[in-house]
Structure formats: C-alpha cells, structure tokens
Amino acid sequence: MTRWNEGSAAKYLPAELVLSQAEIGVIVADTNGNVLFANEHVARLLRLNGADAALAGRALASVGLSPDQGKADELARQVLSGMSCEDTLAARRGDGTLVFLREFAVPLRGPSGDIDGMVILVSEAGRRDAQREPDRLRLLERIGERLAGSLEFDATLRQVAQILVPRFADHCFIDLFSGEKLIRRAAAHAGGWDPPPGTWAQVGEPIHYPPGHFMEQAMSRRETIVVPDLQADFYPAPSEESMSAADQAGLTSVLASPLYARGELLGVISLALSRITDRLDPHYDLSDGDLIGAIAGRVAVAIDNAMLFETERRTALAFQQSLLPQSVPVLDGLEVAFRYVPAKPLATVGQGIQTQVGGDWYDIIPLAAGRVGLVIGDVEGRGARAAATMGQLRAVLRAYAQDEKSPADIMRKLDEWVRSTAPLGAGGDPPTVSCIYLIYDAWSRELTFANAGHAAPLMAIDGAVRMLEVRHKGVLLGVRGRGIRGLPTYREQTVTLPPGAAVVLYTDGLTDRRTRSDGAGHYTEAEALAMLRDALLASPASAGALAAAAETAVPGDIDDDMAILVFHSSPDDLATVERSFPAEPIMVSDARRLAQATFAAWEMHPDQADLALLLVSEVVTNAVLHASVTPSPSGRRFDLEVDLPTSAGGTGGLESFGLAGDLPVGAITPAGGFPMAAHRPRAYRPREFTLRLRRGAESVWVEAFDPDLRLPRLRTARATDEGGRGLYLVEQLATRWGSRPTPEGKAVWFELPLDAKDN
C-alpha cells in the first residue's frame, strides 16, 4: 500500500491545477493592483466570455468586482497594510446583471515576510443574502435619515431600537458609558415581550458584563462579535437571572458591536434573535455582522454629536435660567407663579440645529411700600445672543424700576437703551423687543402699566376669563432704531383689579405655531387663545394652578421658547391707615399719636413700635419742613409780577389804570409782547403733608407725602450742623427705605418688621 504523498496522487498537486478546478473564485494581485492570476470560476461568476475571461494582466479595478471604487480602494488599502478583510459587495456582471459577491482578502507574503500582493477569494452570496441586501440597504437609509434628523438624545436611541426590532432583531439593547459605569439607555423587544423583573437590566439601570461575554469582547476588541448559534457556544451571563431570562426567551443568535467615535469608546449595541418570533432562520451570519457594524458606526457618530449638542444645550439652558428669577420674593396681597419652557431644537437654514433657549424673560421686583413691579418680555431671535441681550435688558429694567420711575418712563428709557446700547443682531441692527411692565399696589388694588407691543394679558375672575383692555399697545422696543420715525410715545394706564382677580401674562411661544394634534398645519392664534381661556376656566383659582394650566393649554411642540407669569390678587383687603395734616410743626405729635395707636392695634412688638415711632418723627418732620416752603401744586402756574407806575409817579396796582377786578392770565402784554398774569395776591391751598401706614404679613410700611418735588439724598452731617441726621438714622435702623416721585410731589418711606426678632 502506498502512502498518500506517493504514486499517482502527486500529479494532482500543482497549485495552478488545484486552483483552476476550485469552486471558488481566486484572484492574486500585486501591490499595484494588477491581476497576476485569476481562476476560471471568477469568469463564470462574472459571466465573462472570450477575451474578457482572461483577467491576468488587467487592473483589479477593471475586473468589475465592485462598482464602488472607494470601497474597493479601502479594501485594498487594509489588506496591503497587513490586515485581512471580509465584505459583501455588489458587482456588475458581463451581461449587465447585478450579483452580490462575498469577498475574503488576505495579504500575500513572500519568503522574506514582506507583503508582495493580496489574494482575494470570491463566492456568490447565497440567494438569501442577495434577497436581503436591498432590505439591509433600505434599513441603513432609514436609520441614517433618523439619525441625521434629530439631536434629541434619548428619543434618537429609542427610535433606532424600534427600527431594528422586529425587522432585523427580536431584541435590541444600547448601553452607553456614564463615567466609569455602563448604563442601559435603550431597549426594544419584539411582539410586546418583556423580560421578567430583575433579570435583564432596564433602561436607566447600570449593567456589568463579565469577562468573556460577547458584549465585553466587542468593547475590549473594538470589533463586531457574531455568535451564529448561541446554543453551540458558551458565554458567561451577567447573572443567573439574566441567563434564566435568555433561556425563557430562547435566544438563538447574537450580534454585538462597539459604539466607537473620535477615538473614544461610547458603549455597545447588541441585537439578538430568539424563539419569541417565527423566523425561517433565527440565526445571524457574517454578513449580518457587517450590517450591524455599519449601523453601529452611524449610531456612534450620532451619539457623539448628540452628546456634544446636549452639553451645549445644557450650558445654554443653565445660562438662560441663571438670568431668570429663581424664587418668588415675599409679597403681601399677591401670589405669583411663573414658568419658562424651552423650545424644541430648530433646524435653521444655513445655521444647523439651533438650541432651544431664546430671549423670553420675566421678573418680579419689590418696590416702595409693598408695591411690586412685574414684567414679561421677548427679545427677538434665539440662542446665546438673545439670552445675553435678555439678561442685560432685565438688569437695566430692574435698575430703572428701583429708581421708582413710572412704567411709561421705563419704557422710554428701555427703548433708548435697546437702540443705542443693546448688542446688535446678525444683520447689524438693534434687536426688537416686546415688553409689558406693570406696577401693582396690593392695598389700593391699582394696576398701572405701559406696553411695548406685547400681547395683552388675560384676567380671570369669578369664573370668567377676558382680555385685559390695553388702550395703548405701543411699539416694539428698538423699532425706532430701524429708520422708522413718527411713532407714538409710550403711555401708561391704570386699572383697579377686583378682589381675587388673577392676571396671566405670556409670550408668543404659547400661542404661535403650534402643530395641530392631527398633524394638519398649525393652530391659529385665535384657536390657541380659545384653548388657553378654556384651560384657565377649568383651573383652580391659584397662581400656580393657572400657570400650569396655561403651560399645557395648547398641545404640540413649540417652535419658540415660552414664558408665563401669573399673579393672583388677595380676596381680602390689606390693613392701611392714611391721614393728612396741616404742614405745621405741631402736627408732628399728632402724626406720632396716630402711628402709635395704629401700631398698637396691629399688635406690633413694643420695641419695634418705639423704633418705628422714632423714624416716623424723622420722616414727618422732613415732610413738614418741605411742605412749609413749597407752594401747593394747584398754584404752580406762570405768574409774572410787574410794578406799574401810578398817577403820582409811584408804583401801584392795576386800579390806577382803571382796571379793577380779576383778569385772565395773559390779559396784559407788555411792550416785549410776552403775556403775563394779572397782578393779584397769590392763592395757595393750605399746605399739607400725608402720613400713610400699611401692614403686611411680616412688616409695616410708613410713607410720608409732601408737595416738594426734590427727592432727599443721604449725606453725612458735620459736627457743627444742626440738622442732616434724620435720614441717616432712618437708613441705619429701617429694613429698607427710599423715596419716590408722585404726581403731587414725593413720598419718603421705610419698612420695619412687626416682630423684634426679625430686625
């Protein structure tokens, strides 16, 4: 008996003879991509006849193994660098038909070990693979479109998992690193199946894969792991419960691919087939590994982009929210609530995906004697520029408000600031801003406001919701800076709020461009306002409930950020005492007695009452001093006094000219043509000052009114000065103090707590 390598068997060993009869295509090429050898099976696969069948000597690129030249070049580059490569490529046959070829390429090394070329083994992909390839391409397209159209992190991951299940897998898991921990961020299962509690990790839970697990291998080796038959191989499970759930589902095959982007491992994605669905072949193969690898590459890039965007979004939101009030100050007779809702990310032509923040803002500003300023506004545009402008505008408005300026004056000052100082927009023009500023006095229930093109507030009272009448809507701040002249100035109006009334202020993000629930276009502003009214009617009459109802009144995503400010007036009147006195020094004691009796009735702490009486004496004395040297406002008219010669050559009255009785102003015009009033004794109203006392939940406010327009200023008295120490005493002992102009003059006020321990 001869051995296998002896005798006639040796004649079958020549390599060319063996390769020519092999039922697999074999191509040998040099490092320049020239074909050195190709067996007959390659010509049969590509349906090449005659001279076309002779591939030796031709360029590899001209053989037609792949119409995608870039992909073919990448394959050659990897092989010539010393790596093996396997892929499924679509090739064009000689008769023009398309065929899917499975190609496996390895480097060809000479005796010295240097790479002299490459060997490519080619076989036709099975009919199953050829039929699945178009579906896979469409699957990649769908996932690519989904990933390109959204930067919403968690929603993107969920939708990728839902696209893959059940079309390509029965189970899909996406796990991402959060620091050193691996967290499950998305999971999907076919047929509504859910793993038993305590078995597989749920979304949001950490998970740890033991060494040797296919997920751990995918991450450590940075390559796709294909497990064609899970029953034939053993892999450790994260826990016994996890293994039990896998057996219950009947897992048959698994794919695991790392999520790798910009040199950093982000996590891992895994797909699995099981017995919970009825598939012809519940097993993956190497071609499926190529698909999950391509998907993982796209998902990793999308996750990386989403993470970067999420970081930017959080930074912008933190910046925006840091510029808005974080808490409501203690207010008497007023309940306030507010909401800020960022918009969804917006795709802007030429500017990419924009962040959600914008220029909407609101503020609550405590003012003199328990009054409060409320403002809501909207700077045009969105992003960091609008937020920065908003922050500056809010600071400017607070400064003007603390100076106790009227709403109309504040609007004029804000308009000037926007036109001259505000950061310019993208077009080099000042921004435009809508704004409404209101001052509410809880004791008198007077609401005074001025508007700059903002939407009129809604008022809810006694089961009804109506639009608050705004007689002067005003123009947007900054419009005058765009070449528009002759616009009306800002004006203010005053209304009295009924007890228990609530006022709802909002920006246009609440009512503009909300997608209809049926997806057919957008709600009109009238429809949105109707839904807002209905929501407010159905809400409890509290500021917090009304703000929450307004926020959810109109369904759908918002294209612009939204701010809501609600204030609810007390149904009960607040305690106040007010009395006017003649501007005489003796009246200071009467004012003290009134304050003393009032503080006792309000059960003010005795020590605080004594301190308050001391400060009352100071502000009342100041009011008497200024009222006694200032004419009353009714006498503020132009009087030009002249001395006319009498018949005796002296000076006398009008009677010497035969002009007796009262004459109207301007009845006599001197030679210069300037009208002057008739000379008669001045008529003044009795000079008065007014003391107003107000009680809140924790404090009392004292206001002294006098007709002098000059506001007091704090100064340090010298040792030889007899006065000048009163306001310094008030400044040192009161919780807060200040002065403000009034239509009749000015008011000096201070605040003290009712209880001594709060001082």
PDB file of C-alpha atoms in Angstrom, residues 642-647 649-657 679:
ATOM      1  CA  VAL A 642     -44.594 143.740  37.418  1.00  0.00           C
ATOM      2  CA  ASP A 643     -44.750 147.082  39.196  1.00  0.00           C
ATOM      3  CA  LEU A 644     -46.697 149.630  37.201  1.00  0.00           C
ATOM      4  CA  PRO A 645     -46.321 153.435  37.760  1.00  0.00           C
ATOM      5  CA  THR A 646     -49.173 155.209  39.498  1.00  0.00           C
ATOM      6  CA  SER A 647     -50.549 158.567  38.568  1.00  0.00           C
ATOM      7  CA  GLY A 649     -45.323 158.673  39.771  1.00  0.00           C
ATOM      8  CA  GLY A 650     -45.001 155.869  42.294  1.00  0.00           C
ATOM      9  CA  THR A 651     -45.985 152.277  41.950  1.00  0.00           C
ATOM     10  CA  GLY A 652     -49.386 150.840  42.470  1.00  0.00           C
ATOM     11  CA  GLY A 653     -51.857 148.226  41.369  1.00  0.00           C
ATOM     12  CA  LEU A 654     -53.993 147.863  38.292  1.00  0.00           C
ATOM     13  CA  GLU A 655     -56.636 150.058  39.845  1.00  0.00           C
ATOM     14  CA  SER A 656     -54.510 153.117  38.977  1.00  0.00           C
ATOM     15  CA  PHE A 657     -55.148 152.257  35.317  1.00  0.00           C
ATOM     16  CA  HIS A 679     -51.157 141.103  39.403  1.00  0.00           C
TER      17      HIS A 679
END
